[in-house]
mmCIF file of C-alpha atoms and ligand atoms in Angstrom:
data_model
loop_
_atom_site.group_PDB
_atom_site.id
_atom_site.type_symbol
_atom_site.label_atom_id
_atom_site.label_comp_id
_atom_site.label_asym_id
_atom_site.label_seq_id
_atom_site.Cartn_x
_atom_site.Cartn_y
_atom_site.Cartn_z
ATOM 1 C CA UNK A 148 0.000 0.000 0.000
ATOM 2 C CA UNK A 149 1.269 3.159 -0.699
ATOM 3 C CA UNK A 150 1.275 5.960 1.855
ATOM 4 C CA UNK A 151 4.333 8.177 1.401
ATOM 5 C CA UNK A 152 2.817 11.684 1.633
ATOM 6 C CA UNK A 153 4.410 14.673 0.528
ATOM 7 C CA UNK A 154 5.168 17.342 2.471
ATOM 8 C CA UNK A 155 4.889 20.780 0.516
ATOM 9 C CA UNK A 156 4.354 23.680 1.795
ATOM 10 C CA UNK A 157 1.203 25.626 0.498
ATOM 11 C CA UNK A 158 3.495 28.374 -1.835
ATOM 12 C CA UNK A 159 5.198 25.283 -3.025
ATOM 13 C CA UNK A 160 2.121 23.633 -3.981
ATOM 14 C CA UNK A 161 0.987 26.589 -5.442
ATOM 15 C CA UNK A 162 4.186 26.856 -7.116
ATOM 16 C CA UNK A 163 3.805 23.447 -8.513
ATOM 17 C CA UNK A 164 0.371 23.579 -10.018
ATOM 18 C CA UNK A 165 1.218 27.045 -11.761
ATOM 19 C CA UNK A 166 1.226 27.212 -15.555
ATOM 20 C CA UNK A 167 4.424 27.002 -17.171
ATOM 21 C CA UNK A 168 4.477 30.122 -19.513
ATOM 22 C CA UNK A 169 6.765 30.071 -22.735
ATOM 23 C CA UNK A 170 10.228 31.772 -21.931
ATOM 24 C CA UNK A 171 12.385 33.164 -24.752
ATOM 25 C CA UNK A 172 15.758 31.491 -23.157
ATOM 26 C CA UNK A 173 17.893 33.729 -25.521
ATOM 27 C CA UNK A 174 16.007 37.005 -24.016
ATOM 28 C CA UNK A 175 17.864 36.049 -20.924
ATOM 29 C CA UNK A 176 20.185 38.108 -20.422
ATOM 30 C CA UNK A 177 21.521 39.278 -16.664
ATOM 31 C CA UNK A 178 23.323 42.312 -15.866
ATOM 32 C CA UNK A 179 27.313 40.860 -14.035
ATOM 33 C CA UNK A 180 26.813 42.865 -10.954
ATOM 34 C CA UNK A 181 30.318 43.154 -9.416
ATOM 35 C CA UNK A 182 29.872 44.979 -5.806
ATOM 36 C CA UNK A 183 32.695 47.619 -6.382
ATOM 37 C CA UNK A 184 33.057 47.992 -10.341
ATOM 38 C CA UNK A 185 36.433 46.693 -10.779
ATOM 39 C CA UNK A 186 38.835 44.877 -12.191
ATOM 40 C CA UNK A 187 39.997 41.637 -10.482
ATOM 41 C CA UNK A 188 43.597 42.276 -11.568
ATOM 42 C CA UNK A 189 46.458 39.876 -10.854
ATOM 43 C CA UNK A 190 48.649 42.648 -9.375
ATOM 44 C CA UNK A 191 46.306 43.634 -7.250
ATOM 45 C CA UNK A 192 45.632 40.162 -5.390
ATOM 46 C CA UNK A 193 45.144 40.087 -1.416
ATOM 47 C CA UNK A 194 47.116 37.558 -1.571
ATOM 48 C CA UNK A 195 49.289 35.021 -4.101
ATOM 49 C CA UNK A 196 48.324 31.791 -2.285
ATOM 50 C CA UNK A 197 45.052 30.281 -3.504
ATOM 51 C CA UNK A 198 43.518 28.524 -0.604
ATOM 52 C CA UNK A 199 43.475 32.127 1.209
ATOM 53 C CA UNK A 200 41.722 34.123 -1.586
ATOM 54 C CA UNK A 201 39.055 30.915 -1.509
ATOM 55 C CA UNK A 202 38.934 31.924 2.124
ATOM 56 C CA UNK A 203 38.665 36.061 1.531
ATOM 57 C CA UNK A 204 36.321 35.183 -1.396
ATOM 58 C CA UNK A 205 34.258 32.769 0.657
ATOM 59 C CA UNK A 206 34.059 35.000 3.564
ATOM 60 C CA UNK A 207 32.998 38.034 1.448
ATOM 61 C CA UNK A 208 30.259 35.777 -0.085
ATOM 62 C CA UNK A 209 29.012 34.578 3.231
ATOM 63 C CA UNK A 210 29.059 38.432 4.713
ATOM 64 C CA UNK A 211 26.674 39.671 2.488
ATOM 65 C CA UNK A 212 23.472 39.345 4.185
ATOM 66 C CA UNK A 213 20.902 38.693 1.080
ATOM 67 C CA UNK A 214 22.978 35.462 0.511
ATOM 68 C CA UNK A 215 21.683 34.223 3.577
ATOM 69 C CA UNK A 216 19.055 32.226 2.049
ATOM 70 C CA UNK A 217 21.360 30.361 -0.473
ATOM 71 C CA UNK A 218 23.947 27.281 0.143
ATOM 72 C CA UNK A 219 26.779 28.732 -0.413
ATOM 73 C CA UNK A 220 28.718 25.995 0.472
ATOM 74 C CA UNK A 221 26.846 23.923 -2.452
ATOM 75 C CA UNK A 222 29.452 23.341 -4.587
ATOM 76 C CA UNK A 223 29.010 20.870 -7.966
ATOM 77 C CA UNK A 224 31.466 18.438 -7.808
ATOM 78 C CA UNK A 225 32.261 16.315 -11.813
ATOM 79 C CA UNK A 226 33.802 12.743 -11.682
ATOM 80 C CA UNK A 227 34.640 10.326 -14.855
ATOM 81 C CA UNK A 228 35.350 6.916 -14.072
ATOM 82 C CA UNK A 229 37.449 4.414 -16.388
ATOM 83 C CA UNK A 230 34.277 4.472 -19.138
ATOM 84 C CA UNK A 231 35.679 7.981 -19.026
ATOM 85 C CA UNK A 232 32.070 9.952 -18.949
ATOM 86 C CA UNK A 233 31.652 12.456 -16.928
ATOM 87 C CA UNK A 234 29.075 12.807 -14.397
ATOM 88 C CA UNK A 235 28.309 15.956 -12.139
ATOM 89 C CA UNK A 236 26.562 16.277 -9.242
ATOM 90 C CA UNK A 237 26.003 19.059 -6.229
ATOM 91 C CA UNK A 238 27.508 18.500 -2.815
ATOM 92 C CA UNK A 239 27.598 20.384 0.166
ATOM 93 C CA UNK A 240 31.425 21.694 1.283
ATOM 94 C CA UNK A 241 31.867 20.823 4.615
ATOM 95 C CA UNK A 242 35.724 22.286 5.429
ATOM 96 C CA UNK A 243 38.179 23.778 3.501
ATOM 97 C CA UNK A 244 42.100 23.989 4.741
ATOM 98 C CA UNK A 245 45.488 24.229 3.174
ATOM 99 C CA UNK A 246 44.874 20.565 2.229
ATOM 100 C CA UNK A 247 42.049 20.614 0.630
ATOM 101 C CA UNK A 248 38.107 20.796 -0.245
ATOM 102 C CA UNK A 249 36.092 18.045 2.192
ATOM 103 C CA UNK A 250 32.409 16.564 1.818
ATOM 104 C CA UNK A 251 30.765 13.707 2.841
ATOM 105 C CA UNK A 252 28.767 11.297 0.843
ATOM 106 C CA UNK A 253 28.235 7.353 0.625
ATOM 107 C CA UNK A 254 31.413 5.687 -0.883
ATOM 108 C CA UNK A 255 29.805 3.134 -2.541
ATOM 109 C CA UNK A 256 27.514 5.628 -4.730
ATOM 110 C CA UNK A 257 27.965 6.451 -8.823
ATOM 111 C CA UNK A 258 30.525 9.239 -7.632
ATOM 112 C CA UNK A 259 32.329 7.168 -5.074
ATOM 113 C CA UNK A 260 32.564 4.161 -7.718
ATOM 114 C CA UNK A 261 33.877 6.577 -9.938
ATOM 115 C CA UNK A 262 36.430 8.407 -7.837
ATOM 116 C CA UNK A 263 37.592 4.688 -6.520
ATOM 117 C CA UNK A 264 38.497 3.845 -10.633
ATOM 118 C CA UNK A 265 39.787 7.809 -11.130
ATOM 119 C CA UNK A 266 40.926 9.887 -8.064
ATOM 120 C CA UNK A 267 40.854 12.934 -10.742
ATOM 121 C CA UNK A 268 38.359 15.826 -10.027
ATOM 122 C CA UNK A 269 36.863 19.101 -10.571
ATOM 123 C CA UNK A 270 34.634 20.932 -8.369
ATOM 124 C CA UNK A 271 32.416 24.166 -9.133
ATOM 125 C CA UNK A 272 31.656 27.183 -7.034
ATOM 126 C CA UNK A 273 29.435 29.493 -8.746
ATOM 127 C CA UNK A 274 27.796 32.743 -6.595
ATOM 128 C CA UNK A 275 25.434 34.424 -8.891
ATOM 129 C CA UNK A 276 24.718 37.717 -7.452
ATOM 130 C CA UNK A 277 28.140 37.854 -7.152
ATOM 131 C CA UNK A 278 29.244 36.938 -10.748
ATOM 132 C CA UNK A 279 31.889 34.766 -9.349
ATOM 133 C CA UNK A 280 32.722 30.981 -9.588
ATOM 134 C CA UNK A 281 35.673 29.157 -9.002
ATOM 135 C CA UNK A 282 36.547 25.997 -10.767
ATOM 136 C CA UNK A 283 38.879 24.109 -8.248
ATOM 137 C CA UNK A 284 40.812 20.343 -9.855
ATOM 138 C CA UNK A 285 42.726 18.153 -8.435
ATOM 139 C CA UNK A 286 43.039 14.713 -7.058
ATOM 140 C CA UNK A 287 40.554 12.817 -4.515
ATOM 141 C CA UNK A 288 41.732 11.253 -1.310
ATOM 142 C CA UNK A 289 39.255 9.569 1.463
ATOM 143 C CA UNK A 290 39.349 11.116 4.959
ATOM 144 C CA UNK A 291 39.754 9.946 8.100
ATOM 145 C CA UNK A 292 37.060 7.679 9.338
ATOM 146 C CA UNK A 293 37.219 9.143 13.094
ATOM 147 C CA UNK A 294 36.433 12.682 10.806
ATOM 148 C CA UNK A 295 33.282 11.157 9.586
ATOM 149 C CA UNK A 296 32.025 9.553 12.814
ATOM 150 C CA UNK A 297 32.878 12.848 14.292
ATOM 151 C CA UNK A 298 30.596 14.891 11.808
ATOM 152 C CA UNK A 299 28.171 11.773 11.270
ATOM 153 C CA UNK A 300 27.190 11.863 15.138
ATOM 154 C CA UNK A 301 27.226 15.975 14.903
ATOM 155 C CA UNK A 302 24.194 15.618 12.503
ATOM 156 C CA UNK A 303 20.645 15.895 13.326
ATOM 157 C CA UNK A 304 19.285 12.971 14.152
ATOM 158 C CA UNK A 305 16.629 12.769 10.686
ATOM 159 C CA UNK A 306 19.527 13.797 8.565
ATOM 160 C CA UNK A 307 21.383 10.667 9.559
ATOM 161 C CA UNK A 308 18.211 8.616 9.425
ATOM 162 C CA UNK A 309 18.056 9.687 6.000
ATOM 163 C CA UNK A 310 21.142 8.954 5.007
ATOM 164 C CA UNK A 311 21.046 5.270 6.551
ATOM 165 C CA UNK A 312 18.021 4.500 5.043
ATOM 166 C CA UNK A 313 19.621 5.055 1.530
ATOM 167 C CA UNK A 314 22.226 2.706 -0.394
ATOM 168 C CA UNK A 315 23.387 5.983 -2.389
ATOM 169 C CA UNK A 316 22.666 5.622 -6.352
ATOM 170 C CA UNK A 317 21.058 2.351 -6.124
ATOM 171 C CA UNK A 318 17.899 1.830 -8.062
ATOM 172 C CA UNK A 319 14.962 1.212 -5.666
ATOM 173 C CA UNK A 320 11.331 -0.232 -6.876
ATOM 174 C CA UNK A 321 9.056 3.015 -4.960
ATOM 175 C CA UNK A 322 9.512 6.025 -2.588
ATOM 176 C CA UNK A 323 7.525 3.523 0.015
ATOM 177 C CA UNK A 324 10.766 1.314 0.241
ATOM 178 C CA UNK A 325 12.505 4.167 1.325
ATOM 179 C CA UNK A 326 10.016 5.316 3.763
ATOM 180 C CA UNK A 327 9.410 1.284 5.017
ATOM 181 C CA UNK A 328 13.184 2.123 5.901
ATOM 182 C CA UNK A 329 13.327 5.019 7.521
ATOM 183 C CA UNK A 330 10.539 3.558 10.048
ATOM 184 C CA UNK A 331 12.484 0.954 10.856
ATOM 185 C CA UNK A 332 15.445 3.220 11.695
ATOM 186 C CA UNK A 333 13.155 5.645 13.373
ATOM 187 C CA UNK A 334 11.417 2.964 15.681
ATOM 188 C CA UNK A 335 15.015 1.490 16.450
ATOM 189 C CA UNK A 336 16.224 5.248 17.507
ATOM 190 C CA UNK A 337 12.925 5.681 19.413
ATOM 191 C CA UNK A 338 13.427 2.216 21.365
ATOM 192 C CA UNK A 339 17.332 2.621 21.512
ATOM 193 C CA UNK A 340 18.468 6.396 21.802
ATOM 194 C CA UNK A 341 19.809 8.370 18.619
ATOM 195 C CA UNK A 342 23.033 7.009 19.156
ATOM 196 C CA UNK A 343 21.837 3.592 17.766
ATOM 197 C CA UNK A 344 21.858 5.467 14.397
ATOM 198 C CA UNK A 345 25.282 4.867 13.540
ATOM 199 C CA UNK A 346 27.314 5.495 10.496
ATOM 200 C CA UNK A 347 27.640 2.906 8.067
ATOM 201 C CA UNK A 348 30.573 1.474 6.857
ATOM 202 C CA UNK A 349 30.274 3.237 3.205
ATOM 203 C CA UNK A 350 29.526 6.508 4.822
ATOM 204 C CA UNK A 351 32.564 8.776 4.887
ATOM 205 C CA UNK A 352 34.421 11.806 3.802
ATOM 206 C CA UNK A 353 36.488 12.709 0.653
ATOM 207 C CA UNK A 354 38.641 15.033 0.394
ATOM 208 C CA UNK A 355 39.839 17.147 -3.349
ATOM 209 C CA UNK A 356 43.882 18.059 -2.807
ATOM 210 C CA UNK A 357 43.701 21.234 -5.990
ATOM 211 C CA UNK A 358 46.318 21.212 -7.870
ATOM 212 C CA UNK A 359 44.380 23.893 -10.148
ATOM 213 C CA UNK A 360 42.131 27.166 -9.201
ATOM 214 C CA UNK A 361 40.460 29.434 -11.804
ATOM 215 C CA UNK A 362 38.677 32.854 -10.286
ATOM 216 C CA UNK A 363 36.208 34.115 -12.438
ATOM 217 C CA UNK A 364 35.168 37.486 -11.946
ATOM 218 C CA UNK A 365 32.271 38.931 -14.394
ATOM 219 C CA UNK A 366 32.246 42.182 -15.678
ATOM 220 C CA UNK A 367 29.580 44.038 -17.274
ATOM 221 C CA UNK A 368 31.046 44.558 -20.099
ATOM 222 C CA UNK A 369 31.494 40.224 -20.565
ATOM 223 C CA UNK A 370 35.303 41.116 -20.795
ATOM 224 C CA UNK A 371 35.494 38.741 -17.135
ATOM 225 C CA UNK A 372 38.139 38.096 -15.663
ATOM 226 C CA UNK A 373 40.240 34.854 -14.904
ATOM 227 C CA UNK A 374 42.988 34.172 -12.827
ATOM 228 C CA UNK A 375 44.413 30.628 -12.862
ATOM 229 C CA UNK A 376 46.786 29.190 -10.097
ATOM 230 C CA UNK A 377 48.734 26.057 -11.293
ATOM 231 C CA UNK A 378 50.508 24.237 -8.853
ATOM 232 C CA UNK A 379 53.585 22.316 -10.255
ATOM 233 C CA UNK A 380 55.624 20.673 -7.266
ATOM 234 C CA UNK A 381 55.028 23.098 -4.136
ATOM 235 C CA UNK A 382 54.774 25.981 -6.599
ATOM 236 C CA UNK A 383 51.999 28.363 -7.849
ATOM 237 C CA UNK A 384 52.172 30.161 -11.002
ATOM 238 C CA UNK A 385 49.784 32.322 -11.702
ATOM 239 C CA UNK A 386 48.327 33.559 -15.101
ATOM 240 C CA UNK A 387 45.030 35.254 -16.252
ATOM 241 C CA UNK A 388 42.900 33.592 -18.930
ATOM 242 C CA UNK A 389 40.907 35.145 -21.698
ATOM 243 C CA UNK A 390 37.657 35.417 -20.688
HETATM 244 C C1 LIG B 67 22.399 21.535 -2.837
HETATM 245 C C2 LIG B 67 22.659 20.049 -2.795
HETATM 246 C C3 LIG B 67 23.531 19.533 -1.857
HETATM 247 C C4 LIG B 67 23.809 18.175 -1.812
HETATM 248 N N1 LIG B 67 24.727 17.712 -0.906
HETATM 249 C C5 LIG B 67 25.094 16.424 -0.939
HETATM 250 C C6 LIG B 67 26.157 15.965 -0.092
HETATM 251 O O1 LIG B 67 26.773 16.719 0.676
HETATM 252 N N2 LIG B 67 26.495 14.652 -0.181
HETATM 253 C C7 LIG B 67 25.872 13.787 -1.031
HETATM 254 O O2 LIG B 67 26.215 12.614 -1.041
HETATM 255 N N3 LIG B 67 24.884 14.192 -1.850
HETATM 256 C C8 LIG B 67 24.481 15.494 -1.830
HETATM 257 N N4 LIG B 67 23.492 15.936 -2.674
HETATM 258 C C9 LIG B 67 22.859 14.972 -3.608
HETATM 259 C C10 LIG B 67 23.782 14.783 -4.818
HETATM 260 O O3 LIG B 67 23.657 15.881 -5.713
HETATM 261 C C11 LIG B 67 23.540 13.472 -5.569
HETATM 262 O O4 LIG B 67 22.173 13.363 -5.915
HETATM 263 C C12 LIG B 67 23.934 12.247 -4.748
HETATM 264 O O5 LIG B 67 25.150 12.466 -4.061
HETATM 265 C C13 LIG B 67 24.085 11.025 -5.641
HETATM 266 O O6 LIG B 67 25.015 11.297 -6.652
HETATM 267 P P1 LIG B 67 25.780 10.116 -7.452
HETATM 268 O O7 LIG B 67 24.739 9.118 -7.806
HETATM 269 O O8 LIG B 67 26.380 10.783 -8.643
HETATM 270 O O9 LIG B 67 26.835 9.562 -6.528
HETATM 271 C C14 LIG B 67 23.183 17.297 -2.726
HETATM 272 C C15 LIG B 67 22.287 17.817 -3.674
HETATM 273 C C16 LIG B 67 22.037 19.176 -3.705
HETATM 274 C C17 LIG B 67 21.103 19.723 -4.759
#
């Protein structure tokens, strides 16, 4: 029998049932709004390491207060495996260092096959009332499974419900199956404590080591600008790509 019930708010709904009106996709057209008017210029940089202007651009992003509703931490993150297509998907960043980018996911899903047959990656930062996006590549590495217990048994307890009722990427035969599964984990955490939601074994962390950055400024005037750090050894070189 099938009961799953969705849960959408009433603007949602109404959002759902609207008509779809025809939309001229070449009439779109939006305006790069850059706060300040100028040029990201290469000798003008805050700073010639890469992981700190992700941090000064990052912070910058997350100070300006009409973000607030966005993820700006969703970041798309593209994998190829050894059939070498591509596949792209959004994750959420979780830490960033002078090591690296970190999420967490299930290991044994599409991306984690992937990245287990091809460590090589590219994730995707784009801000759009910003006109900014950085394109970040590199290699994959897992973390630390005492990092992802640690963050696993930070999350809410329906987040991780939600998680352990899912074998990532496999195909399942209804939403009920998924729902029959979350019940079971529920009742278990209602007869045992949350802390009988534990992380599974294919639950974890990875995290992308850049050995490539590309900041993309727009301008108005579609003349954008793009400065590339390449790392070769421990160095950075850095160069500015036609836009
Ligand atoms: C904004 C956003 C954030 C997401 N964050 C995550 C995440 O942190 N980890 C994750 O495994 N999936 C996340 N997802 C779901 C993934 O996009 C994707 O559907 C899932 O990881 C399965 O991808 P795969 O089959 O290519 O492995 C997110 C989706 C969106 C839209």
């Amino acid at each position: 029998m099938f009961t799953a019930v969705r849960r959408f708010s009433t603007a949602t709904r109404r959002f759902l049932s609207m008509d779809t009106p025809s939309i001229d996709i070449q009439e779109i057209r939006a305006k790069y709004w850059n706060k300040d008017e100028e040029f990201f210029l290469e000798e003008n940089l805050p700073t010639t390491d890469p992981f700190k202007l992700f941090d000064i651009w990052f912070k910058q992003i997350a100070n300006i207060s009409d973000l607030s509703f966005e993820e700006i931490n969703a970041v798309c993150v593209s994998t190829v495996g050894k059939d070498l297509r591509p596949s792209s998907r959004m994750v959420l960043l979780k830490s960033y260092t002078s090591d690296g980018f970190s999420f967490f996911t299930n290991y044994n899903s599409r991306k984690g096959q992937q990245i287990e047959e091809n460590p090589n990656a590219a994730m995707l930062f784009h801000w759009p009332k910003t006109s900014r996006q950085i394109r970040i590549e590199g290699a994959i590495d897992k973390l630390d499974d005492d990092l992802a217990v640690k963050y696993w048994n930070s999350r809410p307890l329906p987040s991780r419900i939600g998680s352990k009722s899912s074998e990532q990427s496999e195909t399942v035969p209804n939403r009920q199956f998924l729902e029959n599964k979350k019940r079971e984990l529920t009742e278990l955490a209602e007869r045992e404590g949350g802390q009988a939601i534990t992380k599974p074994e294919s639950w974890g962390g990875y995290i992308l080591i850049p050995r490539y950055f590309e900041f993309w400024q727009g301008q108005s005037d579609r003349l954008h600008d793009r400065i590339v750090f390449e790392r070769d050894e421990e160095v950075w070189t850095i160069k500015r790509l036609s836009p």
